[in-house]
Coordinates of C-alpha atoms in Angstrom, one line a residue:
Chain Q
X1 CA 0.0 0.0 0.0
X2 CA 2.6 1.9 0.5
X3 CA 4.3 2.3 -2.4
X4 CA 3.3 4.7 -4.9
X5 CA 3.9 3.3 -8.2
X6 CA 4.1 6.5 -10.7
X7 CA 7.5 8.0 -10.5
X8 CA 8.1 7.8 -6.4
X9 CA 11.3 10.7 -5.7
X10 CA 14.6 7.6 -6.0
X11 CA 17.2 9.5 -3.3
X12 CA 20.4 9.7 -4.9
X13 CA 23.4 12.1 -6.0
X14 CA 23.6 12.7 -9.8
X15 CA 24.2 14.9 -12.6
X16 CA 20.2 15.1 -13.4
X17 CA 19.2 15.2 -9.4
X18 CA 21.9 17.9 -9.3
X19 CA 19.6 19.8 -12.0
X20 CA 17.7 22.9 -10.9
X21 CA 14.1 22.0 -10.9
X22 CA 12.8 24.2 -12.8
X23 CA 15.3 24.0 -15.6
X24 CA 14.2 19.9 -15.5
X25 CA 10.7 20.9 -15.6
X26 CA 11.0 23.2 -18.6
X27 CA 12.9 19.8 -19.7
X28 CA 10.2 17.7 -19.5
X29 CA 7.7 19.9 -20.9
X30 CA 10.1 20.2 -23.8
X31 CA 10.5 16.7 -24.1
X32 CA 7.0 15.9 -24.6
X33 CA 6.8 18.6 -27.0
X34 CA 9.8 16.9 -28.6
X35 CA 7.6 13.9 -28.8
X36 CA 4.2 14.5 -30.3
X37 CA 6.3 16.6 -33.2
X38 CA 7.6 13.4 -34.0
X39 CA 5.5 12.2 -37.5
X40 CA 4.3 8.4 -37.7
X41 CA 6.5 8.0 -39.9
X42 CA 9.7 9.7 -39.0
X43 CA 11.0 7.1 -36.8
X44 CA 14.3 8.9 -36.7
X45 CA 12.7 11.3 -34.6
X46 CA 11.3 8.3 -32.2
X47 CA 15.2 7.2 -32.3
X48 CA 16.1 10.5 -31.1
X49 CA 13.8 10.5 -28.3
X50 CA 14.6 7.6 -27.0
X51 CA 18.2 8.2 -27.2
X52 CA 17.4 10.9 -24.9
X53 CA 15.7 9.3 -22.5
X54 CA 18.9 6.8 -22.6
X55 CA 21.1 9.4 -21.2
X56 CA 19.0 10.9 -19.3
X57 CA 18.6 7.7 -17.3
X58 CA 22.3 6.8 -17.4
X59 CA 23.2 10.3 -15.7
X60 CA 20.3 10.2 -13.4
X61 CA 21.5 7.0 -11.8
X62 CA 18.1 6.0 -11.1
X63 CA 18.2 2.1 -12.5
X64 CA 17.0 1.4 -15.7
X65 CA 14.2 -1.4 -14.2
X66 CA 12.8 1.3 -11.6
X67 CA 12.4 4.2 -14.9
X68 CA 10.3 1.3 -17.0
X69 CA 8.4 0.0 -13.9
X70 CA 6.4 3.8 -14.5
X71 CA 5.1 2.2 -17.3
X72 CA 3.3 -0.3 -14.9
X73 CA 0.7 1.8 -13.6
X74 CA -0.7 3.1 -17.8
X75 CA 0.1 -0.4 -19.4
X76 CA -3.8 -0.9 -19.8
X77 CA -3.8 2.4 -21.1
X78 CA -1.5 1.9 -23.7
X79 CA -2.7 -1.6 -24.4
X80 CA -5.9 -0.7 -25.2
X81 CA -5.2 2.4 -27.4
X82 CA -3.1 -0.2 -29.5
X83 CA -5.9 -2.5 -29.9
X84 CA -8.0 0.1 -31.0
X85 CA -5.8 1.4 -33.3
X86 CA -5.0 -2.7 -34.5
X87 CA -8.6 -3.7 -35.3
X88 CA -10.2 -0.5 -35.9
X89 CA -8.5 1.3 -38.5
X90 CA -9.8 0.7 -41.4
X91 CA -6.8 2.6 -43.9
X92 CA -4.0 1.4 -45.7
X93 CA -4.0 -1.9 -47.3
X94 CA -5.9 -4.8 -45.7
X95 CA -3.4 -7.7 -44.1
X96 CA -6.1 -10.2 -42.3
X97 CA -9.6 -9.3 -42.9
X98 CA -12.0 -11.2 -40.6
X99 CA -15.6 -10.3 -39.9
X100 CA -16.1 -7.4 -39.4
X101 CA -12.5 -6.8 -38.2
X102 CA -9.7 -5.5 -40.4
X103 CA -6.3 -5.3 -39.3
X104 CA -3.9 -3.0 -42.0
X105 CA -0.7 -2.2 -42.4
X106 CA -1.3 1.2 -41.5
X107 CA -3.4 0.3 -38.4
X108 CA -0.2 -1.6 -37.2
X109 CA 1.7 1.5 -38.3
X110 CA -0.4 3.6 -36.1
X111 CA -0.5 0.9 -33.0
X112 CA 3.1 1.4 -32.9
X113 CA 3.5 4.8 -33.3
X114 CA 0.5 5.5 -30.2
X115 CA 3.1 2.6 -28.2
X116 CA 6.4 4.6 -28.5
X117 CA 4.8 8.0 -28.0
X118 CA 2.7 7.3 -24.8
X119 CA 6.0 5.2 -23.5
X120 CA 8.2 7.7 -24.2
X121 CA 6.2 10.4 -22.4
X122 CA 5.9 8.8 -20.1
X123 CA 9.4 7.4 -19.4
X124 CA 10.2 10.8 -19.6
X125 CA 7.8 12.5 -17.2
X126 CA 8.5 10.5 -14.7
X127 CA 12.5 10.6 -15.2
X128 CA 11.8 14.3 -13.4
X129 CA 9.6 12.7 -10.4
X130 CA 12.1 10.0 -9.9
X131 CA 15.3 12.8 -9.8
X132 CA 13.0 15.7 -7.9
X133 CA 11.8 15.5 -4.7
X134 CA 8.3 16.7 -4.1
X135 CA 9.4 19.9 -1.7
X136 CA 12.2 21.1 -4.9
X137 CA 8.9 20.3 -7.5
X138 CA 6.7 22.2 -5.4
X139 CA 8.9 25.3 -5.7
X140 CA 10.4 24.8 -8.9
X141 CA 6.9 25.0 -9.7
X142 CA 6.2 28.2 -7.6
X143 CA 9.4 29.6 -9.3
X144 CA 8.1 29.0 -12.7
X145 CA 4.3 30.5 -12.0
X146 CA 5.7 33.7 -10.5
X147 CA 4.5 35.5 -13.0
X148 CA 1.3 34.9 -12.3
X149 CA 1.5 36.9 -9.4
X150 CA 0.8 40.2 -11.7
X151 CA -2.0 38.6 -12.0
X152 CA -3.5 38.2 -9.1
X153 CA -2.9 34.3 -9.0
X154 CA -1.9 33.2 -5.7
X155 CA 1.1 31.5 -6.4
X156 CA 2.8 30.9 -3.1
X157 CA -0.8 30.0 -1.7
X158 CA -0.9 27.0 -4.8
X159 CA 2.5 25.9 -4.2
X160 CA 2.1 25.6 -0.2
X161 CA -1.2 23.3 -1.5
X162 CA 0.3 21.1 -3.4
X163 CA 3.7 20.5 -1.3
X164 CA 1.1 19.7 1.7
X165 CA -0.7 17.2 -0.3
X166 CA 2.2 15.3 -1.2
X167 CA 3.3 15.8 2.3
X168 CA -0.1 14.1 3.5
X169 CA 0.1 10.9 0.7
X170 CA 1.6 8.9 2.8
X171 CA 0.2 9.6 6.0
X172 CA -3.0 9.1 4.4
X173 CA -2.2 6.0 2.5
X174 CA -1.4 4.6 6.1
X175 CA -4.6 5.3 7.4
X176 CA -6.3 4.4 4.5
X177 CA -4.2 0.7 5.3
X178 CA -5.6 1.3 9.0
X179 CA -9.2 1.8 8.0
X180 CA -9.4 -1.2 5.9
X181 CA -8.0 -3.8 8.5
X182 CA -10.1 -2.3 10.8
X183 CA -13.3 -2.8 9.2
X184 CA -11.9 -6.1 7.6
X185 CA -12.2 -6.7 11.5
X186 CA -15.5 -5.7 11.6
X187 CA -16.6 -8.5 8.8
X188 CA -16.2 -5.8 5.5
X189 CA -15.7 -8.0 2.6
X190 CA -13.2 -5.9 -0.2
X191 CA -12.9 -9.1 -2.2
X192 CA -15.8 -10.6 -3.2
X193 CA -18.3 -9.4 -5.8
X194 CA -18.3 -7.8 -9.0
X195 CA -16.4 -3.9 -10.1
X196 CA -19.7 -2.2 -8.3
X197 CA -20.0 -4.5 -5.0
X198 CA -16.2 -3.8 -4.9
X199 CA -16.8 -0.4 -5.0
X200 CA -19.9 0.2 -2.8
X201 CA -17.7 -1.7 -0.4
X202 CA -15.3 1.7 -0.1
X203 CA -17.8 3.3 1.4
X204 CA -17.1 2.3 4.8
X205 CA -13.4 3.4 4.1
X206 CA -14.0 6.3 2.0
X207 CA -16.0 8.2 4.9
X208 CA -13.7 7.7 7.7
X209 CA -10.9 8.7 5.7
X210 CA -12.6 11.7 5.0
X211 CA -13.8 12.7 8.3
X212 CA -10.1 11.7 9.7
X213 CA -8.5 14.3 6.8
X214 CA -11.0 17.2 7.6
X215 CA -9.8 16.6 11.2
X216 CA -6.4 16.8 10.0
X217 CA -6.7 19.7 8.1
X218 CA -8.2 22.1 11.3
X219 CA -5.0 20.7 13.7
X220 CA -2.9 21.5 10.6
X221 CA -4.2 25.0 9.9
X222 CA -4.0 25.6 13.9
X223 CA -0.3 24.3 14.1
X224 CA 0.9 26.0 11.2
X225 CA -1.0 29.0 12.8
X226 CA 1.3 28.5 16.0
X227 CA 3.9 29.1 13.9
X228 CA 3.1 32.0 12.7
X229 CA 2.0 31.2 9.3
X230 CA 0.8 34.5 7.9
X231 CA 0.4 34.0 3.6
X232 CA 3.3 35.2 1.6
X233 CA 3.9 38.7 2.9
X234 CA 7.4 38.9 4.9
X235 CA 8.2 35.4 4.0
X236 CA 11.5 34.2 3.3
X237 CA 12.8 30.9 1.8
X238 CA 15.6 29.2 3.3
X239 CA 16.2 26.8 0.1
X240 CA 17.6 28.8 -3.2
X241 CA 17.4 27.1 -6.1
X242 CA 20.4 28.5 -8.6
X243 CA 21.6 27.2 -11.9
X244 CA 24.4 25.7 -12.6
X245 CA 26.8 24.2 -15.4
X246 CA 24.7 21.2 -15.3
X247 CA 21.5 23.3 -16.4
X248 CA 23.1 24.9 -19.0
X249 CA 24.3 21.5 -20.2
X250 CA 20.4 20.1 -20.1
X251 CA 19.5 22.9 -22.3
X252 CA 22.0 22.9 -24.7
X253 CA 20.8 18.9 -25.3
X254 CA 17.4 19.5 -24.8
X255 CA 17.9 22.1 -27.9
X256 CA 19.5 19.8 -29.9
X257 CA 17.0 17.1 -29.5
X258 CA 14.0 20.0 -30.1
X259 CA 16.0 21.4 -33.3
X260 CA 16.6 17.5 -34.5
X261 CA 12.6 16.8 -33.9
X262 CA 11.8 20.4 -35.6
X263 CA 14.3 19.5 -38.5
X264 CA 12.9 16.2 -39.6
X265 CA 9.6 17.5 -39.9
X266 CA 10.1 20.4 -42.1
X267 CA 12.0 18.5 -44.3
X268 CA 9.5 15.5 -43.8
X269 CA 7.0 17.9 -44.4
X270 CA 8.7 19.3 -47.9
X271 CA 9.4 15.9 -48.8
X272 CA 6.2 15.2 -49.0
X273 CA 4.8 19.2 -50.6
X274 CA 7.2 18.9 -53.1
Chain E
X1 CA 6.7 41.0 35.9
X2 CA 5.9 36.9 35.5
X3 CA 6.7 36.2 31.7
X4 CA 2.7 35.1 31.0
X5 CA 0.1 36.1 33.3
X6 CA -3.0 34.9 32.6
X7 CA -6.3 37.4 34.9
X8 CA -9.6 35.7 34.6
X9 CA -9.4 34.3 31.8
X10 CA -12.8 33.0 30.4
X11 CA -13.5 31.5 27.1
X12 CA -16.8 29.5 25.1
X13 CA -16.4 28.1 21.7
X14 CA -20.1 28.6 21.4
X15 CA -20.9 31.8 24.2
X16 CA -23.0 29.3 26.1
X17 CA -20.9 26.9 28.0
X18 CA -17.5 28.4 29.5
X19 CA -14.7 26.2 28.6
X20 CA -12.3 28.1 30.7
X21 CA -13.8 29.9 33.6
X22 CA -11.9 32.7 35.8
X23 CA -8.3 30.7 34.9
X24 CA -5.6 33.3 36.5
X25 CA -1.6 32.2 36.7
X26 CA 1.5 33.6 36.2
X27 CA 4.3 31.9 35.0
X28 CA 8.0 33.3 36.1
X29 CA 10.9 32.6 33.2
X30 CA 13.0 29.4 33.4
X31 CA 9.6 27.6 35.1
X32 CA 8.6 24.4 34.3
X33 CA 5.1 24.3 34.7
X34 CA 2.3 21.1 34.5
X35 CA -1.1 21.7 33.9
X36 CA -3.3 18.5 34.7
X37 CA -6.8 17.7 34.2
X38 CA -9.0 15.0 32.4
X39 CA -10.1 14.8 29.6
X40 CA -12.8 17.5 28.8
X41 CA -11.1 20.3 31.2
X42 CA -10.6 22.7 29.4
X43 CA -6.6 21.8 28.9
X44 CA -6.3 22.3 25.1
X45 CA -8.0 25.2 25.1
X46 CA -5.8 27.0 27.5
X47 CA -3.2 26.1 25.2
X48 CA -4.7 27.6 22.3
X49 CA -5.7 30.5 24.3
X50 CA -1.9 30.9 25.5
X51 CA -0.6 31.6 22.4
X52 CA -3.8 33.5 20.8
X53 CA -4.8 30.6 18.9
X54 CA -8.2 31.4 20.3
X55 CA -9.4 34.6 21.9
X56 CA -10.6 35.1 25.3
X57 CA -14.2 36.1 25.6
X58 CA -13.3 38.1 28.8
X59 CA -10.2 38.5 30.7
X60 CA -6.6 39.3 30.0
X61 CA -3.3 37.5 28.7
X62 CA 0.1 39.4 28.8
X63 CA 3.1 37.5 27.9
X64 CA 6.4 39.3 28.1
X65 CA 4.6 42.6 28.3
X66 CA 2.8 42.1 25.2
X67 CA -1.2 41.8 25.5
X68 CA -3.1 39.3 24.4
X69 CA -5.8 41.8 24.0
X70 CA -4.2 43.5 21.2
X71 CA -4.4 42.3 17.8
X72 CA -0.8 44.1 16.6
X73 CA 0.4 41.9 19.2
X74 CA -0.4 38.7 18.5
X75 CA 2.5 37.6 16.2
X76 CA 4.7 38.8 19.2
X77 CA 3.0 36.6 21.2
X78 CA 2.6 33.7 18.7
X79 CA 6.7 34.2 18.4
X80 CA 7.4 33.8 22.2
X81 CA 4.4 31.0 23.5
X82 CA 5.5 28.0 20.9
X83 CA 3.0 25.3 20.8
X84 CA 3.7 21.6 20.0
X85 CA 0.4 20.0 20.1
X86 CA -0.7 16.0 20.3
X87 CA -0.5 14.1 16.8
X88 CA 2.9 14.4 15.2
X89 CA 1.8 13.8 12.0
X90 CA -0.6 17.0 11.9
X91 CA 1.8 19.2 12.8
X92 CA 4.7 19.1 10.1
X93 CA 4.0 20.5 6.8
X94 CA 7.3 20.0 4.8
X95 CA 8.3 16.4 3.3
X96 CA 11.6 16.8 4.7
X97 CA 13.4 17.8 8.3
X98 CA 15.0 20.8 7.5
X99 CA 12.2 22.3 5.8
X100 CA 10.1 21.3 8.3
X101 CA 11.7 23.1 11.2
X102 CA 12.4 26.1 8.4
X103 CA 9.1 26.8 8.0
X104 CA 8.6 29.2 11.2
X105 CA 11.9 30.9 10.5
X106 CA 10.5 31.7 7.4
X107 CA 7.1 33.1 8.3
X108 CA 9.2 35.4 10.3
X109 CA 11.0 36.5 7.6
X110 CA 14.3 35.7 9.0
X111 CA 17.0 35.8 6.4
X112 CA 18.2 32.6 5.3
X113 CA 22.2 32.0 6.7
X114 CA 20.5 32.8 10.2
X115 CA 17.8 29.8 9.3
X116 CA 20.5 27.6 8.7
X117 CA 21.7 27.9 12.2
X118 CA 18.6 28.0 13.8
X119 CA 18.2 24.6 12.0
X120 CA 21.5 23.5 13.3
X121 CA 20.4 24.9 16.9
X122 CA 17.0 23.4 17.0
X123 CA 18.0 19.9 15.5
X124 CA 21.1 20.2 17.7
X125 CA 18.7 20.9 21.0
X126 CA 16.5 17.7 20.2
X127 CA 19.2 15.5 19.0
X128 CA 17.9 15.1 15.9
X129 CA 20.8 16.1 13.8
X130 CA 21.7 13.0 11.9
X131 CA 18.0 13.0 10.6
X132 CA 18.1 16.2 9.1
X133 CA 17.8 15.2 5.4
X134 CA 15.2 12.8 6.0
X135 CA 11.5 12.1 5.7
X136 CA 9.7 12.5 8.4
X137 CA 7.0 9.9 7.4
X138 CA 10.1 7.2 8.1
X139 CA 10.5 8.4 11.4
X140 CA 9.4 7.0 14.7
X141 CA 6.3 8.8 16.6
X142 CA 8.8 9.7 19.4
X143 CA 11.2 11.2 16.8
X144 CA 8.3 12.7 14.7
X145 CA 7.4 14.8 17.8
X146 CA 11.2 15.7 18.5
X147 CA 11.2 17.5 15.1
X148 CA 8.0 19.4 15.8
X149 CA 9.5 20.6 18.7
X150 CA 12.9 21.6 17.0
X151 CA 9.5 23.2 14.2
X152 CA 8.9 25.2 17.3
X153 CA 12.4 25.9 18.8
X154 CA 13.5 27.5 15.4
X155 CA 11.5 30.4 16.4
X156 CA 13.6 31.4 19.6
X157 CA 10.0 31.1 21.7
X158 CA 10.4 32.0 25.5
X159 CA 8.2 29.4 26.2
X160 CA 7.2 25.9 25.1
X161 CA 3.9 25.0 25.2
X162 CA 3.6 20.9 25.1
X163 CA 0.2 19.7 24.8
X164 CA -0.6 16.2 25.5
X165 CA 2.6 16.2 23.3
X166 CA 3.3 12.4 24.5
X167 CA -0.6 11.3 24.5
X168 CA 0.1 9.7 21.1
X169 CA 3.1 7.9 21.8
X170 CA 4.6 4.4 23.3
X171 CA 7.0 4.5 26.5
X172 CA 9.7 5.0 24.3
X173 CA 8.7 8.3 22.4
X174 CA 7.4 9.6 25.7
X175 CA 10.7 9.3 27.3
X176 CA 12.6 10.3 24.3
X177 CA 10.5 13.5 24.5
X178 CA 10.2 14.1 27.7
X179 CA 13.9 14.2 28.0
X180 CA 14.6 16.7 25.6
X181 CA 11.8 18.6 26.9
X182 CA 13.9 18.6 30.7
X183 CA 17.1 19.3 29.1
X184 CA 15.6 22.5 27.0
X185 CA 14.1 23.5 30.6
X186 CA 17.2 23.0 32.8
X187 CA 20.2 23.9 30.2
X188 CA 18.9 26.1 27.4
X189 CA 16.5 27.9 30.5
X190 CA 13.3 27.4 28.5
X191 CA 10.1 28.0 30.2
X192 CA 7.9 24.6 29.6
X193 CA 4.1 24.6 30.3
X194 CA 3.1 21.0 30.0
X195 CA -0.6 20.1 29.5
X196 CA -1.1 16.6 30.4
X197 CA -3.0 14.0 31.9
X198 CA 0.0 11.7 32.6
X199 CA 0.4 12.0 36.8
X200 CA 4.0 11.1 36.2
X201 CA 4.9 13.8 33.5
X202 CA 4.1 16.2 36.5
X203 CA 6.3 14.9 39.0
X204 CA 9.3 17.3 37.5
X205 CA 7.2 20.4 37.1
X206 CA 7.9 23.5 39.8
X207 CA 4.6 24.4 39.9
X208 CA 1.2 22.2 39.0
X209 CA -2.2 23.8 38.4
X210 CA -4.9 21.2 38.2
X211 CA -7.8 22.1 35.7
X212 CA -11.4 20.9 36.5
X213 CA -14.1 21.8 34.0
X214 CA -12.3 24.8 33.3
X215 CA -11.5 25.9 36.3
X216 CA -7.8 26.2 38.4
X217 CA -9.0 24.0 41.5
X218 CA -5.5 23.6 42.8
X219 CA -2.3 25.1 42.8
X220 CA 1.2 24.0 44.4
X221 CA 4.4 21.8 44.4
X222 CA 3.8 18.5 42.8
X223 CA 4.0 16.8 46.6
X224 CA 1.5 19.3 48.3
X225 CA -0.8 18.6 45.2
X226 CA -0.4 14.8 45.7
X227 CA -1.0 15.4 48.9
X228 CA -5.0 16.0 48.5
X229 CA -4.7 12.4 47.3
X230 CA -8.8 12.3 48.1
X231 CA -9.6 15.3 46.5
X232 CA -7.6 14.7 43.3
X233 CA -9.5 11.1 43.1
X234 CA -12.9 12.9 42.9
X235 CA -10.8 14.8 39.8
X236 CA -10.9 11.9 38.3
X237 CA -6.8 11.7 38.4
X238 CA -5.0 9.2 39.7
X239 CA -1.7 9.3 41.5
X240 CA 1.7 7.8 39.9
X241 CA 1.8 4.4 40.1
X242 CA 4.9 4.6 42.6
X243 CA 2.9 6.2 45.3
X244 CA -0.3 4.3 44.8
X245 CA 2.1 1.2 45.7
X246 CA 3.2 2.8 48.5
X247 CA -0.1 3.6 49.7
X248 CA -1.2 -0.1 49.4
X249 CA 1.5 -1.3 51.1
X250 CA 1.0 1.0 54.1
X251 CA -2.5 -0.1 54.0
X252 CA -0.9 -3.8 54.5
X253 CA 0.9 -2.6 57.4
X254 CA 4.6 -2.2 55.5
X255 CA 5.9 1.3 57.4
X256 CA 6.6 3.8 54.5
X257 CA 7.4 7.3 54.7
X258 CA 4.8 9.9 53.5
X259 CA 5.2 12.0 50.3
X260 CA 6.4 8.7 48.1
X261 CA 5.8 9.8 44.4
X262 CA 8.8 8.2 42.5
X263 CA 9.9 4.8 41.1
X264 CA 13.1 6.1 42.9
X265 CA 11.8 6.9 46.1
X266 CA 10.0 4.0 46.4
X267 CA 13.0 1.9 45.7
X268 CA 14.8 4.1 48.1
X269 CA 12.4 4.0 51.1
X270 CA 11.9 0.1 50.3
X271 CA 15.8 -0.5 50.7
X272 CA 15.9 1.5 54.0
X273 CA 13.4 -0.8 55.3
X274 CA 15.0 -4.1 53.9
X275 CA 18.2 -2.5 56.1
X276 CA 16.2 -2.1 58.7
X277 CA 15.3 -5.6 58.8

């Protein structure tokens, strides 16, 4: 229960963990970028990304099992868009026709392609929550929205939100874990039944848990009051993020990967005006 | 001038039933203090009301010449009363230790080499250094509590404020805690209020009020308060174990000195017999 599949922070000293956080952010958004520019059939481009990811694995130190295991949690996603794209497109020349079901060349094509771009993302995205720990995403994050303070949005307010929340996953995940053994010991049954006994079964979990984080919430707000907690105004930060050579190294490749991407198409693209 | 003086104090969370009723005390700087009472006493609330957490209906709160009263004041106050209340986990906000006991420091604006070493200090003070890159979800409930109190220490309060700050923890923690707590109190000269309902977490206090429905019915040393041994049963408090021992034994005839409160002085006063013998 307590492990969190998606991208859980993986402690460790490295060149990408070294990174500014905001500078890997900006990386990642780039990346995906990267990524749906690539054409179905530019496969270059795919070769490019993945390369990428590569060495952005190999200098992150995080092992390579732990970066694919983030595949885990969207594999039925992924599946199932192939699938779809398998036995419901109906272009390109037919390969197996059987009932009503046609699979193509081009469907395969496509089946592909949708594989090694939802993989890819998502390698990617969470290659930045495996190096970043949830406080330096919270305030990369804050760093990046600061803008946003001309106008009007509360930026230091969102940021404090969503470091407290990933602050409170585990706590809550444990008591989540505490509430189901304890109605379990009451005679609950989670197992048996179909998707919506399963679910109406929650119930009895869902509620307490709910009650529990209100609870939490007011001795939170009252603590945080105690010390002295007062909004944004007069605040200072003890933890400064600053760039480094590192950063300018992951924009320089990051660049180079973007141009690559940007390059193939146009000259896919004129390849296939002219 | 006591460091918090507390005149008739009364406070209802709905302006119907008095929580606190007429509560007035002064604390003197460097005092450790116990507050005990059972559940429902108004305890908690006197906490909150100590450092402004809640306002007083009627009555008047002055801590280190600041009043209560006053709403420019209240940060003042906020800075010096520093609260560490009963479940560890709802009190820290950051994922890690150091930003965790930062976060005070930086409400207060205080620029950030001087929150480095008010880290250092407070993780120092708790002994708590090793732990300071860590997650406090992987800690222990005792050590969990430890860093909310170095949370609290890295605002430079005059006094602590512990309430029921061990209610959620085993032997261990409680120890571990209340350890640090004595050593803040007797080296660093911290003034400690404790709010408790743990007999023996009183037995080191100066000075013990005991709360009853919101109301200060005693006041004195914890051995003249143990004394009304009758009057604190009708409380609804018991005694330490130690001294209910020794008051069983008497009652079987074994001749004890008066005023036992102690695991020590039990064992003490039980050896002088056996050399007696």
């Amino acid at each position: 229960m307590k492990e969190v599949a998606f991208g859980q922070y993986y402690p460790a000293k490295s060149f990408v963990h070294n990174m500014d956080a905001r500078v890997k952010i900006l990386a990642v958004i780039a990346y995906i970028v990267a990524v749906f520019l690539v054409q179905s059939f530019q496969f270059m481009g795919f070769a490019a990304c993945l390369l990428f990811v590569l060495i952005a694995t190999a200098a992150s130190g995080v092992p390579f099992g732990k970066v694919l295991k983030s595949i885990k949690g969207i594999l039925f996603f992924i599946i199932l868009s192939a699938i779809l794209q398998v036995f419901f497109n109906a272009t390109g020349n037919v390969l197996v026709e059987w009932g009503f079901i046609k699979i193509t060349d081009k469907g395969l094509l496509n089946a592909a392609f949708i594989v090694a771009r939802i993989t890819l993302m998502v390698i990617g995205a969470s290659l930045l929550t495996l190096t970043t720990s949830p406080v330096e995403l919270a305030d990369g994050i804050e760093s990046l929205l600061t803008p946003l303070k001309w106008l009007k949005f509360p930026v230091h307010e969102f940021a404090l939100i969503m470091s407290i929340a990933l602050r409170f996953i585990p706590t809550l995940l444990d008591e989540t874990d505490r509430i189901i053994k304890a109605q379990k010991a009451r005679g609950a049954d989670f197992e048996s039944g179909n998707v919506f006994k399963k679910a109406k079964a929650l119930i009895p979990v869902l509620i307490p848990l709910l009650i529990s984080s209100f609870r939490r919430a007011d001795e939170l707000a009252d603590a945080m009051d105690a010390r002295c907690y007062s909004g944004s105004k007069n605040r200072t930060k003890y933890k400064k993020m600053h760039l480094t050579w590192r950063d300018l190294i992951g924009v320089l490749v990051m660049a180079g990967l973007i141009t690559g991407v940007v390059y193939l198409n146009i000259t896919g693209f004129l390849a296939v005006v002219v | 001038m006591p460091l918090l003086q507390a005149e008739n104090l009364t406070f209802s969370y709905d302006k119907k039933h008095n929580v606190i009723k007429n509560v007035s005390l002064s604390v003197e700087k460097g005092e450790y203090i116990a507050v005990i009472g059972r559940n429902g006493s108004g305890k908690s609330t006197l906490a909150k009301l100590f450092n402004g957490l809640v306002k007083p209906d009627s009555g008047k709160l002055t801590v280190d010449g600041f009043d209560g009263n006053d709403k420019n004041s209240l940060f003042e106050i906020r800075k010096r009363v520093g609260v560490v209340f009963q479940n560890p986990d709802n009190q820290l906000v950051a994922s890690i230790v150091e930003d965790d006991v930062a976060f005070g420091p930086e409400n207060l604006g205080v620029p950030r080499e001087e929150i480095g070493k008010r880290i250092d200090f407070a993780l120092k003070a708790v002994g708590m250094e090793k732990f300071r890159h860590s997650s406090p979800t992987r800690l222990s409930g005792g050590q969990k509590q430890r860093i909310a109190i170095a949370g609290v220490l890295a605002l430079m309060p005059e006094i602590l404020v512990l309430d029921e700050s061990t209610a959620m923890l085993d032997p261990q923690g409680r120890k571990e805690v209340l350890d640090v707590v004595e050593k803040l109190n007797k080296e660093k000269n911290v003034t400690v209020i404790t709010i408790t309902h743990y007999m023996d977490e009183v037995l080191n206090a100066d000075k013990v009020f005991v709360l009853s429905d919101g109301e200060v019915v005693l006041t004195g040393t914890p051995e003249e308060i143990f004394k009304e041994k009758d009057r604190l049963k009708s409380l609804g408090l018991e005694l330490p174990l130690a001294a209910v021992v020794a008051d069983r034994l008497k009652e079987k005839g074994v001749a004890l000195p008066d005023g036992i409160l102690t695991n020590e002085g039990l064992a003490e006063a039980l050896c002088a017999l056996k050399a007696k013998i």
